[in-house]
CSV table of C-alpha atoms in Angstrom, one decimal:
chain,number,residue,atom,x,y,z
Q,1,UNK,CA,0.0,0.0,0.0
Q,2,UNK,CA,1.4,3.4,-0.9
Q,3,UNK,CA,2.0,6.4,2.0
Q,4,UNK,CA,-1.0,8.2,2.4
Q,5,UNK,CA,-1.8,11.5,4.5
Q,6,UNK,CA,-1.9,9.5,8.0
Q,7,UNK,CA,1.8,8.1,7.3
Q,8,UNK,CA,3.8,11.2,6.7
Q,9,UNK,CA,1.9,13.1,10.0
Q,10,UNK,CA,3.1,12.4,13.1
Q,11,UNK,CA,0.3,11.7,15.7
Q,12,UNK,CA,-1.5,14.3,17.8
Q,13,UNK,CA,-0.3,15.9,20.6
Q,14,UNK,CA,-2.3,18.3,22.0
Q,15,UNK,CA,-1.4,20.5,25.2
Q,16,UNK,CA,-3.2,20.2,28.7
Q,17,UNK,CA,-5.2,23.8,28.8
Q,18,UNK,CA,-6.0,25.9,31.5
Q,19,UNK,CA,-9.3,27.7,31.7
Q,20,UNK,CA,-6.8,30.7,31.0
Q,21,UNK,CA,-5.8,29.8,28.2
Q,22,UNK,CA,-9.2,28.4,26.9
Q,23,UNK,CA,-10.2,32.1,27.0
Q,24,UNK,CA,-7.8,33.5,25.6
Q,25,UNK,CA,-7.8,31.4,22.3
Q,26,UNK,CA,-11.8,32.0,22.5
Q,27,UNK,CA,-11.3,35.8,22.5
Q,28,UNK,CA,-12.2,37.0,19.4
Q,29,UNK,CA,-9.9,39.8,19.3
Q,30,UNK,CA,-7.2,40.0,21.8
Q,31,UNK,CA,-4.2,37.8,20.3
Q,32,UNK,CA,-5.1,39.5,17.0
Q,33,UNK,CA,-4.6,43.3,19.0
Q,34,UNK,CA,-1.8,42.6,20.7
Q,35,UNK,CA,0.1,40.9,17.5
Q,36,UNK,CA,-0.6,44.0,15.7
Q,37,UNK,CA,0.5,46.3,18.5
Q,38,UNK,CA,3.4,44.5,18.9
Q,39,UNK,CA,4.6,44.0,15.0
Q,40,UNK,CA,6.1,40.3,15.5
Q,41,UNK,CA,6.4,37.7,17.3
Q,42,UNK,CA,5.9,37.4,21.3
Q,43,UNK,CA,5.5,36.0,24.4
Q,44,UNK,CA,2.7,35.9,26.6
Q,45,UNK,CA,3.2,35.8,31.0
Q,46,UNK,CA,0.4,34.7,33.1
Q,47,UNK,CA,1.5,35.4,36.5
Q,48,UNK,CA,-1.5,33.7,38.4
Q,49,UNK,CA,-1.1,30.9,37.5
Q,50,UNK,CA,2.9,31.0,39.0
Q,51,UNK,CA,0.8,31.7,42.3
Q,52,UNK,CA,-1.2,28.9,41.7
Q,53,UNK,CA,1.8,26.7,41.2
Q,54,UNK,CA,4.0,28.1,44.3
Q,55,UNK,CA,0.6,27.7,46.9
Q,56,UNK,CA,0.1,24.2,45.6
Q,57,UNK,CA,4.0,23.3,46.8
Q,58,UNK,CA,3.9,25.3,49.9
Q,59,UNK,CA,0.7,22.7,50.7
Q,60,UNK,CA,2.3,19.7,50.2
Q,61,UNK,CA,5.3,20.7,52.7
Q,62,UNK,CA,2.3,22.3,54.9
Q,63,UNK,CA,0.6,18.8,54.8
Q,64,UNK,CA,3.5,16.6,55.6
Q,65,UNK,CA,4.2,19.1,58.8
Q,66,UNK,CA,7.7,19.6,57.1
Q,67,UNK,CA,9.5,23.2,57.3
Q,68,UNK,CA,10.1,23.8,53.0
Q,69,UNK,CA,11.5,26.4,51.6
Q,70,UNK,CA,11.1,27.0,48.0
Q,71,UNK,CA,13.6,29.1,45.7
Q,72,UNK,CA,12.9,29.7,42.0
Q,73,UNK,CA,15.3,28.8,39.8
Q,74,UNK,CA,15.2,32.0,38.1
Q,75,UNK,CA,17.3,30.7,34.9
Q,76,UNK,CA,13.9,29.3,33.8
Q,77,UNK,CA,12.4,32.9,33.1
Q,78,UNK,CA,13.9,36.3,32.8
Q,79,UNK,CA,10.4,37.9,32.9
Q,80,UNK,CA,10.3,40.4,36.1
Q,81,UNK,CA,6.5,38.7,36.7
Q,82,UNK,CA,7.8,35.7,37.8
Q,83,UNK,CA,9.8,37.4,40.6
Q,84,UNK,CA,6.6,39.5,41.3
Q,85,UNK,CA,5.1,36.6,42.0
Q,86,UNK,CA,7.3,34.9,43.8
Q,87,UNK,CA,7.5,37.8,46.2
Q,88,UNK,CA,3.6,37.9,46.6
Q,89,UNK,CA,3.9,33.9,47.8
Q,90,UNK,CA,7.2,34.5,50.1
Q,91,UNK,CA,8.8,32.8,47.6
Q,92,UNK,CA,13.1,33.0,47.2
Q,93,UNK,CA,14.8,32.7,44.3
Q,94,UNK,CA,17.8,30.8,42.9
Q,95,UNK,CA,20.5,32.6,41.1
Q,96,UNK,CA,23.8,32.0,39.6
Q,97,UNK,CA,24.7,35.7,38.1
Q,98,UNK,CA,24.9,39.1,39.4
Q,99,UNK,CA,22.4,40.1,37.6
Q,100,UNK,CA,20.2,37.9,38.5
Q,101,UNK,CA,20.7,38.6,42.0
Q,102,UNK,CA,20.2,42.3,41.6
Q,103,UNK,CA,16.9,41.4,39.5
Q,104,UNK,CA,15.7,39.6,42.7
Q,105,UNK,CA,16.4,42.3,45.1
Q,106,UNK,CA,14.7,45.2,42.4
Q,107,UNK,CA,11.2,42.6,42.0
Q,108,UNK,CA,10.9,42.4,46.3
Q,109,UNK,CA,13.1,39.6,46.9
Q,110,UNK,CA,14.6,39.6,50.7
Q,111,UNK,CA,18.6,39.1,50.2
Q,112,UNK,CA,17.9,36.6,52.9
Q,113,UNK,CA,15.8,35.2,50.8
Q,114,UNK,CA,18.4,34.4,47.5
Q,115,UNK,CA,20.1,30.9,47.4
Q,116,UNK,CA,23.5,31.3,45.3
Q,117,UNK,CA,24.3,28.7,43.1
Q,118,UNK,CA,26.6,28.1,40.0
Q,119,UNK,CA,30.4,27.0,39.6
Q,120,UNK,CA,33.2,29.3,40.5
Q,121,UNK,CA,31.3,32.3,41.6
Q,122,UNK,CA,33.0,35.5,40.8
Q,123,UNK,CA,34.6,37.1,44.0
Q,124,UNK,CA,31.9,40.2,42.9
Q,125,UNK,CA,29.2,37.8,43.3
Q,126,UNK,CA,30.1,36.3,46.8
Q,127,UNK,CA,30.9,39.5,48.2
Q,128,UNK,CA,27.1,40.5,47.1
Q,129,UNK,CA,25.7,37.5,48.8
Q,130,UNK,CA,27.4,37.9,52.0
Q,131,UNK,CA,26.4,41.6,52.3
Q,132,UNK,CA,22.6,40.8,51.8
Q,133,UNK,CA,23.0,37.3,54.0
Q,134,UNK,CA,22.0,35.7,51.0
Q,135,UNK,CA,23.0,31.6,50.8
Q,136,UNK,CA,25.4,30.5,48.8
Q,137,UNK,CA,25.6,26.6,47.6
Q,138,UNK,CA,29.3,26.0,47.8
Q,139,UNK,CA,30.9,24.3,44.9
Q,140,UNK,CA,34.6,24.0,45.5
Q,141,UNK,CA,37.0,24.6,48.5
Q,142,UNK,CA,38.6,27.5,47.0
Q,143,UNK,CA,35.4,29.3,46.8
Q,144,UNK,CA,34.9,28.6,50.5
Q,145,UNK,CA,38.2,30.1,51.3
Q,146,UNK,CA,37.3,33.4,49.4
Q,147,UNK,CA,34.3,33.6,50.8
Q,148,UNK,CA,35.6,33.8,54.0
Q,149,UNK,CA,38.3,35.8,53.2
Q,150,UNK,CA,35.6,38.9,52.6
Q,151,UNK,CA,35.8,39.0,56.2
Q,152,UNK,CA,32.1,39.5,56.5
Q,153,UNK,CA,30.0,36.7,57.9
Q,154,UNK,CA,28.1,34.6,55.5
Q,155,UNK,CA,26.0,32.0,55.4
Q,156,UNK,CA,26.6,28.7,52.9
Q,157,UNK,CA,25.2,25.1,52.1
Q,158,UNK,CA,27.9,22.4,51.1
Q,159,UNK,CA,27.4,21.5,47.2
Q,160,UNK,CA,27.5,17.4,47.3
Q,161,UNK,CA,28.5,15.7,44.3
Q,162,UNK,CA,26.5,12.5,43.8
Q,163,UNK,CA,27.8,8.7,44.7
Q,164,UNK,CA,29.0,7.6,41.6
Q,165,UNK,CA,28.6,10.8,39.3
Q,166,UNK,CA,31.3,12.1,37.2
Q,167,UNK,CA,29.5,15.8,37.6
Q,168,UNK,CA,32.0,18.4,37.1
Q,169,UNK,CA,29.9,20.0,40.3
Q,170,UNK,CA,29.8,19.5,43.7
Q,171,UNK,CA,32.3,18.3,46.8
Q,172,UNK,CA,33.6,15.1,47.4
Q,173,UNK,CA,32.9,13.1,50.2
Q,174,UNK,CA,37.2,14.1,50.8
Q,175,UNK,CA,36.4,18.0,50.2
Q,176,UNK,CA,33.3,17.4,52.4
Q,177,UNK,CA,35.1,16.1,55.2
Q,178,UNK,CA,37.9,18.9,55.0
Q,179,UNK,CA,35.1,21.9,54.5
Q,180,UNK,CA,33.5,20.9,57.5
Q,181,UNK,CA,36.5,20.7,59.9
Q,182,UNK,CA,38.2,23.7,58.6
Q,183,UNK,CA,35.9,26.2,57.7
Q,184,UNK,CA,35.9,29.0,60.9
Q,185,UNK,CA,32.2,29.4,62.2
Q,186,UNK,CA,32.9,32.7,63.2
Q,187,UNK,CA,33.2,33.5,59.3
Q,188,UNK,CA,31.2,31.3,57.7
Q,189,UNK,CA,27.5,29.7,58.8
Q,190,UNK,CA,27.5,26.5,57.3
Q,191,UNK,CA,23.6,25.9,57.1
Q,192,UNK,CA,23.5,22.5,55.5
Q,193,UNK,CA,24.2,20.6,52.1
Q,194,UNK,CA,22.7,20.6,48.5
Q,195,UNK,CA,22.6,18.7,45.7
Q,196,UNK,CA,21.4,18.5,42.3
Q,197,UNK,CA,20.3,15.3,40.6
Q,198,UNK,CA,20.1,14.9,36.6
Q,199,UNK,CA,16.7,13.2,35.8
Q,200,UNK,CA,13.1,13.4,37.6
Q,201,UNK,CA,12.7,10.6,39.6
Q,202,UNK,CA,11.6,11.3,43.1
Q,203,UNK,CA,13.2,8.1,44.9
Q,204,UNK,CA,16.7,9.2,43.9
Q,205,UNK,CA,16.0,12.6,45.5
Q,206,UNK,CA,14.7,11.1,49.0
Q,207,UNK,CA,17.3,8.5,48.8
Q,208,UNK,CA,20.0,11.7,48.6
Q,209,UNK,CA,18.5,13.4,51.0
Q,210,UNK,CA,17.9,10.9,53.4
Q,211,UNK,CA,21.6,10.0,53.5
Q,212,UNK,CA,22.7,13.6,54.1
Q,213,UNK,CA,20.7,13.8,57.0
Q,214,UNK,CA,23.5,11.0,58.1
Q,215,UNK,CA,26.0,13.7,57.8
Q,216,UNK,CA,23.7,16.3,59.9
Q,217,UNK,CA,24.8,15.3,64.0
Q,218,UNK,CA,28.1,15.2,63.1
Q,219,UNK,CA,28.5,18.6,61.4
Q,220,UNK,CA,26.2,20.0,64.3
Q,221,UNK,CA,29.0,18.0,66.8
Q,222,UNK,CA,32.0,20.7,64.9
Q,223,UNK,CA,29.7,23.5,65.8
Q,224,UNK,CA,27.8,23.7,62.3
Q,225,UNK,CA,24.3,25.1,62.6
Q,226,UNK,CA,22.9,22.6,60.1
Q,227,UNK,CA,19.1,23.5,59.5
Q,228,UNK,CA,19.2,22.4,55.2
Q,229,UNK,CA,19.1,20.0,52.6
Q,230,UNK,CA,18.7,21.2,49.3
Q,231,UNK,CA,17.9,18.7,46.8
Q,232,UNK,CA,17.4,21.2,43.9
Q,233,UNK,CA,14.9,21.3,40.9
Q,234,UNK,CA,13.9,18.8,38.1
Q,235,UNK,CA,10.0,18.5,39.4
Q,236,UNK,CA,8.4,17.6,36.4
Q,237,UNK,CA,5.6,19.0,34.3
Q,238,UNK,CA,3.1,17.2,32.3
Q,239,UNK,CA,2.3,18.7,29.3
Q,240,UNK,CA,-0.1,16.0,26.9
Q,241,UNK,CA,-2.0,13.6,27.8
Q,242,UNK,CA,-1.3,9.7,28.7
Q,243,UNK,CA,-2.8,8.5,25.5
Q,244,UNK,CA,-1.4,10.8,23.2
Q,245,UNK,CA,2.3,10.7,24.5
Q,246,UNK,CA,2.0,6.8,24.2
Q,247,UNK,CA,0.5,6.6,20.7
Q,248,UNK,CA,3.7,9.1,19.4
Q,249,UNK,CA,6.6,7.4,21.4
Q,250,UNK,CA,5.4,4.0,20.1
Q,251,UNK,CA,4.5,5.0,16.6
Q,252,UNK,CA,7.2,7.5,16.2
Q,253,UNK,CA,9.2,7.2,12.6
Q,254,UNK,CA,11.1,9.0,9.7
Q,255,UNK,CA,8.2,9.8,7.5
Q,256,UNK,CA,6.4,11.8,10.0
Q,257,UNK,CA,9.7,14.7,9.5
Q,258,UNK,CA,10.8,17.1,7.1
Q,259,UNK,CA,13.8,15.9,5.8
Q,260,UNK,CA,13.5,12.8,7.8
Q,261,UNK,CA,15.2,14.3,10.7
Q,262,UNK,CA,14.1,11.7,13.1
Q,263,UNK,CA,14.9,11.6,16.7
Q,264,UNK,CA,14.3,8.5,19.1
Q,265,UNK,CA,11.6,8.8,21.9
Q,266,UNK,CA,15.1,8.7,24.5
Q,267,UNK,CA,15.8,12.3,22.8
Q,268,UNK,CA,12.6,14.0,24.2
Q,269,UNK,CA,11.9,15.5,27.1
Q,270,UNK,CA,9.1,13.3,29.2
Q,271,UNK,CA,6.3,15.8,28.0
Q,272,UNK,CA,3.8,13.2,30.1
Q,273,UNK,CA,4.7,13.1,33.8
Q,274,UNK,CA,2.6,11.0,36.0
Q,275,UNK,CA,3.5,12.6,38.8
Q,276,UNK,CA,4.0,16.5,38.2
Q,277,UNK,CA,5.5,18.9,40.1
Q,278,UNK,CA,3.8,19.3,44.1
Q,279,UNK,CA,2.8,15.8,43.7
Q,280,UNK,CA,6.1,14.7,42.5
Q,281,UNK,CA,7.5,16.4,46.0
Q,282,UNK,CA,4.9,14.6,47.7
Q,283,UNK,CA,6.6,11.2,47.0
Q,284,UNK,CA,10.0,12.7,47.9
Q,285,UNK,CA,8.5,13.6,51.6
Q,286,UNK,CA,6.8,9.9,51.2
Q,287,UNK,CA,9.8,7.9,50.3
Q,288,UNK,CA,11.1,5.6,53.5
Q,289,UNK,CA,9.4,8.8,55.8
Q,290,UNK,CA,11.9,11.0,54.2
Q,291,UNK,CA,8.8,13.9,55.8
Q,292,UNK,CA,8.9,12.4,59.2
Q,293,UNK,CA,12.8,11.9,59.3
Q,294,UNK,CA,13.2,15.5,58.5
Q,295,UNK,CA,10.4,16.8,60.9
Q,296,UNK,CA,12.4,14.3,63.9
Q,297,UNK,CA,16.4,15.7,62.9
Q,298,UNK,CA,14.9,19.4,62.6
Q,299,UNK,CA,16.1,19.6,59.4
Q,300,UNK,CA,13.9,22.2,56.5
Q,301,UNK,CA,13.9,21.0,52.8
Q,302,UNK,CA,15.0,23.2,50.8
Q,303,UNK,CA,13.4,22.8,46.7
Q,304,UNK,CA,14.7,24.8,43.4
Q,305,UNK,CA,12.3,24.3,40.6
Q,306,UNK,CA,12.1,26.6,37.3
Q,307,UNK,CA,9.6,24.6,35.1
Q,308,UNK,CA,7.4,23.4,37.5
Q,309,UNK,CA,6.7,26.8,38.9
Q,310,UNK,CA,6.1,28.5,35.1
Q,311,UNK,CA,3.6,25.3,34.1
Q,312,UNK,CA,0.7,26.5,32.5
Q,313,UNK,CA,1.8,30.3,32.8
Q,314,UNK,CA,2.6,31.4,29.3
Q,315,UNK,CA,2.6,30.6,25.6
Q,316,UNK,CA,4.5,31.7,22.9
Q,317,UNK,CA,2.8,33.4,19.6
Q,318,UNK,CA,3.8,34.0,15.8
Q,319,UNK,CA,2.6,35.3,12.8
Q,320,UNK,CA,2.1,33.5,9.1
Q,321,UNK,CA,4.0,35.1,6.8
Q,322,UNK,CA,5.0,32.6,4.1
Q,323,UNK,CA,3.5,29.1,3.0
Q,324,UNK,CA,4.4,26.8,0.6
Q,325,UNK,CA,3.5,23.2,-0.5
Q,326,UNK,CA,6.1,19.9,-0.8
Q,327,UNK,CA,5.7,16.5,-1.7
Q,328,UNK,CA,7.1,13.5,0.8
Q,329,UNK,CA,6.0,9.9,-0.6
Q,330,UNK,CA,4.0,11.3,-2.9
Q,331,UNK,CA,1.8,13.4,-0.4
Q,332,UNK,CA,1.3,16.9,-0.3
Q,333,UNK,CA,2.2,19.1,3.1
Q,334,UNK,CA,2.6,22.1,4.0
Q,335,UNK,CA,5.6,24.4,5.5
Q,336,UNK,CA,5.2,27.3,7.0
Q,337,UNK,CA,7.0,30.2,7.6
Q,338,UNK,CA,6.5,32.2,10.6
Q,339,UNK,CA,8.1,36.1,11.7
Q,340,UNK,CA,10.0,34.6,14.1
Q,341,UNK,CA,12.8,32.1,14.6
Q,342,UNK,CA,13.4,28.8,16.5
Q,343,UNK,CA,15.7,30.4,18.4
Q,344,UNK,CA,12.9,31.5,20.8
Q,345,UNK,CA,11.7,27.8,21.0
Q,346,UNK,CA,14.3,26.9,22.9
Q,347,UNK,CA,14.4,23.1,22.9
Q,348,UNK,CA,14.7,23.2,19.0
Q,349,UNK,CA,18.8,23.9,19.4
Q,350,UNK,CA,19.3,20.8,21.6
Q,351,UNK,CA,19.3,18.1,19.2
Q,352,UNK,CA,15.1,17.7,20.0
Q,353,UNK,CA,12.1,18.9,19.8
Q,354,UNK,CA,9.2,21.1,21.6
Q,355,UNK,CA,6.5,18.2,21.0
Q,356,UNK,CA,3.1,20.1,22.3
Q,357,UNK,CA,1.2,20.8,19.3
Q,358,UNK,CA,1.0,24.4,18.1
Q,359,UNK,CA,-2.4,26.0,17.9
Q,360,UNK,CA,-3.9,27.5,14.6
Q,361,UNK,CA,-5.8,31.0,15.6
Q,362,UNK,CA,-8.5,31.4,14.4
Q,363,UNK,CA,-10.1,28.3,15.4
Q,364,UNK,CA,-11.8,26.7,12.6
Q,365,UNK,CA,-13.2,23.8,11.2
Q,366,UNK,CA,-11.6,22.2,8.2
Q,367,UNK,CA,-9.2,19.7,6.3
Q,368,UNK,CA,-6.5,17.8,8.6
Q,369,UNK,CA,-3.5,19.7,6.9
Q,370,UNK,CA,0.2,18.0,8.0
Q,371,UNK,CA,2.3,21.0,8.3
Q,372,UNK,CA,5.7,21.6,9.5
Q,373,UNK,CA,6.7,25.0,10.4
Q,374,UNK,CA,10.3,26.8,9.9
Q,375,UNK,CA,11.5,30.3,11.0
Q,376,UNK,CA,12.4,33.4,8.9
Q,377,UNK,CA,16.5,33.4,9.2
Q,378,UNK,CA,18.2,32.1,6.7
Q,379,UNK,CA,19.2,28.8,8.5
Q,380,UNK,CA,18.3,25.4,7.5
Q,381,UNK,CA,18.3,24.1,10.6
Q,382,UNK,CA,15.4,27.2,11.5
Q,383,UNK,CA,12.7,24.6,12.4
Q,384,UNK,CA,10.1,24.9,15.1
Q,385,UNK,CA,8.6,22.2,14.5
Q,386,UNK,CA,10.6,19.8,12.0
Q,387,UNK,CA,7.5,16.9,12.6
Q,388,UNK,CA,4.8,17.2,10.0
Q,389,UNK,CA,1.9,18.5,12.9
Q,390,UNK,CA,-1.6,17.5,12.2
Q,391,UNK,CA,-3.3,21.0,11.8
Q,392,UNK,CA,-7.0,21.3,12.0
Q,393,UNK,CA,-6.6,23.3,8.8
Q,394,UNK,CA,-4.4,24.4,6.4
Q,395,UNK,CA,-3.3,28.0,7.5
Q,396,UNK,CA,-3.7,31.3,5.8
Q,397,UNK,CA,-1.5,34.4,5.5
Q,398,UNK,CA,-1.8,36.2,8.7
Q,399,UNK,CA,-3.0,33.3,10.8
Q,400,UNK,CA,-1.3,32.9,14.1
Q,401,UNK,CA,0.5,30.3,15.4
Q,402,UNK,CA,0.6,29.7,19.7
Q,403,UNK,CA,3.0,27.0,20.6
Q,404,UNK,CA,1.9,26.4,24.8
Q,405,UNK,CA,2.8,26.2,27.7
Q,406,UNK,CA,6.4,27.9,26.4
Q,407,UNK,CA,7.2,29.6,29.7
Q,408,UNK,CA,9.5,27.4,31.4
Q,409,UNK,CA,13.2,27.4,29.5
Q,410,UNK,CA,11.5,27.5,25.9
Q,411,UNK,CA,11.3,31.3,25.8
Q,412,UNK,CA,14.7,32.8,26.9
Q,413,UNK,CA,17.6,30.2,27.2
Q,414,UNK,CA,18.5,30.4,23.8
Q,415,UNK,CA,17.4,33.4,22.5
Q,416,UNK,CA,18.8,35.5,19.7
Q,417,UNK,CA,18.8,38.6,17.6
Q,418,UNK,CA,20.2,36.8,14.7
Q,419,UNK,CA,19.7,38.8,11.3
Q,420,UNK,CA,19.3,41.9,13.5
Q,421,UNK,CA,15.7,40.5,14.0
Q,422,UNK,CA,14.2,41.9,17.7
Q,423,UNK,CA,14.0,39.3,20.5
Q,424,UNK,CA,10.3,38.3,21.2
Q,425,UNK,CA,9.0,40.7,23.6
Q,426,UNK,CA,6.7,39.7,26.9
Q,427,UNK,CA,3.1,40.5,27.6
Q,428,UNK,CA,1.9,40.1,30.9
Q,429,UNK,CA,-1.7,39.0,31.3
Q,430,UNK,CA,-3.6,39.7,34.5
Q,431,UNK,CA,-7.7,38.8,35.1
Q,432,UNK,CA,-10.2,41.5,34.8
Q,433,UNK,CA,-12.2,41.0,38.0
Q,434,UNK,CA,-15.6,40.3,37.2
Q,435,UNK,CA,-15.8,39.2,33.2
Q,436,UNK,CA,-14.1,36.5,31.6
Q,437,UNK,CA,-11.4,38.7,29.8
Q,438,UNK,CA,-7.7,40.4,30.5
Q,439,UNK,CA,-6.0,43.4,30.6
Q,440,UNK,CA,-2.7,43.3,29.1
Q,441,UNK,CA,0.6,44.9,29.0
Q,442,UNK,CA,3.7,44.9,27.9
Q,443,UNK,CA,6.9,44.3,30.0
Q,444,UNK,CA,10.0,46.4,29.5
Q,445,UNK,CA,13.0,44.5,30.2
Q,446,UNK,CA,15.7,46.1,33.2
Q,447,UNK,CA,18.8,46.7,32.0
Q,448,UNK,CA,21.3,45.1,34.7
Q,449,UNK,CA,22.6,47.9,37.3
């Protein structure tokens, strides 16, 4: 039997949606005024819904009686709304820069409130976390010598490299052992350890934790004020449903690409997650009694998560402006061109994929159209979505394209102002009390100070 529409289409994928984002796409006007005020592509924020997420994790550690402390890893989203919101919840943030940390303290954030993290923090950067008694997650001995050699006091967590990793991060259980019975606890307050895990399995996080609450009595016994254990970020975030996630990992092939650019199922991100964000911390705290160890040793968990927080809290939207027809197997499909690039779709430029579906605005009925869509540089490789999508439609000049849920890493980790071409703006969205609409505005980036 020869190819047919079906073979060269890769299967559906459509996004979770939040009743937000149902009314948006219903509108009949807003994306339409906003792309038009704005001239190109953009982003959109929806700050409630980080509220949402940050009240629904401060529950879980409220329900297992266990002291949590939550710090947003703010690599996930430059967008000042985020920290906005995570100073409405009492929320801290993670950051690895100096401008990060002085974009934290501008948006509300308590210097108390910032956990350092990073390799081989510039001496600039320490001395700005010790003066605002910010945290800092110690990496290597040399950076605990210098940051005791500022001669202010500070306050630090012990960065643990993993049993058996070769992570270019962290201490040894040797550097361990010598940090804690040399560092001076009149200069530095060694609050705890941390540790980051690759992956998002919960049992490898409890099982980490649990073992550095070992280590806790006997760095109390040199004096050590141990009240932490960080074990990081890497909650998950389920994006499609079961069903459709199965169907495409099982069914995935060549055909269903432009240029066959095929990528195994292992290459993806795990866009369904059983267990998503709070509910993934709830079977850390429920693995061997991690919550009631903690709760009995006095010990706070401390949790860094970027894409957990930003599920479901913003979308990324571009404009039609080029379409063309091409044959694969002897079946017509469509590429599109869109005023934008792929370089604001993150995932795209590491070796994978953004697999949520994009959605065609306006919505409305028609022919199943496969249809892969490419950016407006000059680059081959220019691809938002290299996988024939199965569009409700074929798309016109001028449609609009909204790829979802985009807010966590897709939007700024990679961007670019290739070809001279202006980086995606932000629009923040907030609720218009009373009526099922928004008002809208949009956010001028701060320059570092």
């Amino acid at each position: 039997m020869s190819p047919g529409i079906f073979d060269i289409t890769a299967t559906p994928l459509p996004a979770h949606r939040d009743d937000w984002e149902r009314r948006l796409l219903e509108h009949p006007n807003l994306l339409r005024t906003i792309a038009e005020n704005v001239g190109g592509p953009f982003h959109i924020m929806y700050p409630a819904r980080i509220v949402e997420n940050i009240r629904a994790f401060q529950k879980v550690f409220a329900d297992a009686e266990v002291r949590g402390d939550i710090y947003y890893a703010k690599k996930a989203n430059k967008s000042p709304s985020v920290v906005g919101a995570c100073a409405k919840t009492g929320t801290g943030l993670d950051v690895s820069s100096g401008g990060e940390f002085l974009a934290a303290l501008r948006g509300g954030i308590r210097g108390a409130d910032l956990m350092v993290t990073g390799p081989a923090k510039s001496d600039d950067l320490l001395e700005l976390s010790a003066r605002y008694s910010a945290l800092v997650a110690i990496d290597n001995l040399d950076e605990l010598a210098r940051l005791a050699g500022l001669g202010i006091p500070s306050r630090a967590l012990l960065r643990v490299q993993p049993p058996g990793s070769e992570s270019r991060f962290g201490l040894t259980d040797f550097e361990l052992d010598l940090a804690l019975t040399r560092t001076d606890i009149t200069a530095i307050r060694l609050e705890g350890f941390s540790f980051h895990l690759t992956g998002y399995e919960a049992a490898p996080r409890a099982e980490m934790a649990a073992s550095l609450l070992e280590r806790c009595p006997e760095a109390r016994s040199l004096g050590h004020p141990i009240t932490t254990i960080s074990i990081g970020g890497g909650f998950g975030v389920d994006y499609v449903p079961a069903e459709a996630w199965n169907a495409f990992t099982k069914l995935v092939n060549p055909r269903w690409f432009h240029n066959e650019r095929f990528l195994s199922p292992k290459s993806y991100y795990p866009y369904h997650f059983p267990e998503p964000g709070p509910r993934m911390l709830a079977a850390v705290l429920a693995n061997n009694d991690l919550g009631a160890r903690l709760r009995e040793a006095g010990i706070r968990l401390a949790i860094e998560p970027g894409r957990a927080l930003l599920d479901h809290a913003g979308c990324s939207v571009f404009g039609i402006q080029g379409i063309k027809t091409r044959i694969a197997y002897g079946v017509p499909y469509d590429i599109l061109t869109v005023n934008g690039s792929s370089l604001s779709l993150s995932e795209q430029w590491f070796n994978s994929e953004y697999l949520p579906d994009p959605i065609l605005w306006p919505q409305s009925a028609g022919s199943m159209t496969p249809t892969s869509i490419g950016g407006c540089t000059c680059l081959e490789g220019d691809m938002l979505s290299w996988r024939r999508v199965p569009l409700p439609r074929a798309a016109e000049m001028g449609d609009l394209l909204i790829y979802p849920n985009t807010a966590g890493y897709q939007m700024d980790s990679n961007e670019s102002a290739f070809h001279d071409l202006p980086i995606p703006p932000k629009v923040v969205l907030n609720d218009v009390s009373g009526v099922r609409s928004f008002e809208w505005h949009l956010e001028v980036p701060r320059t570092v100070d």
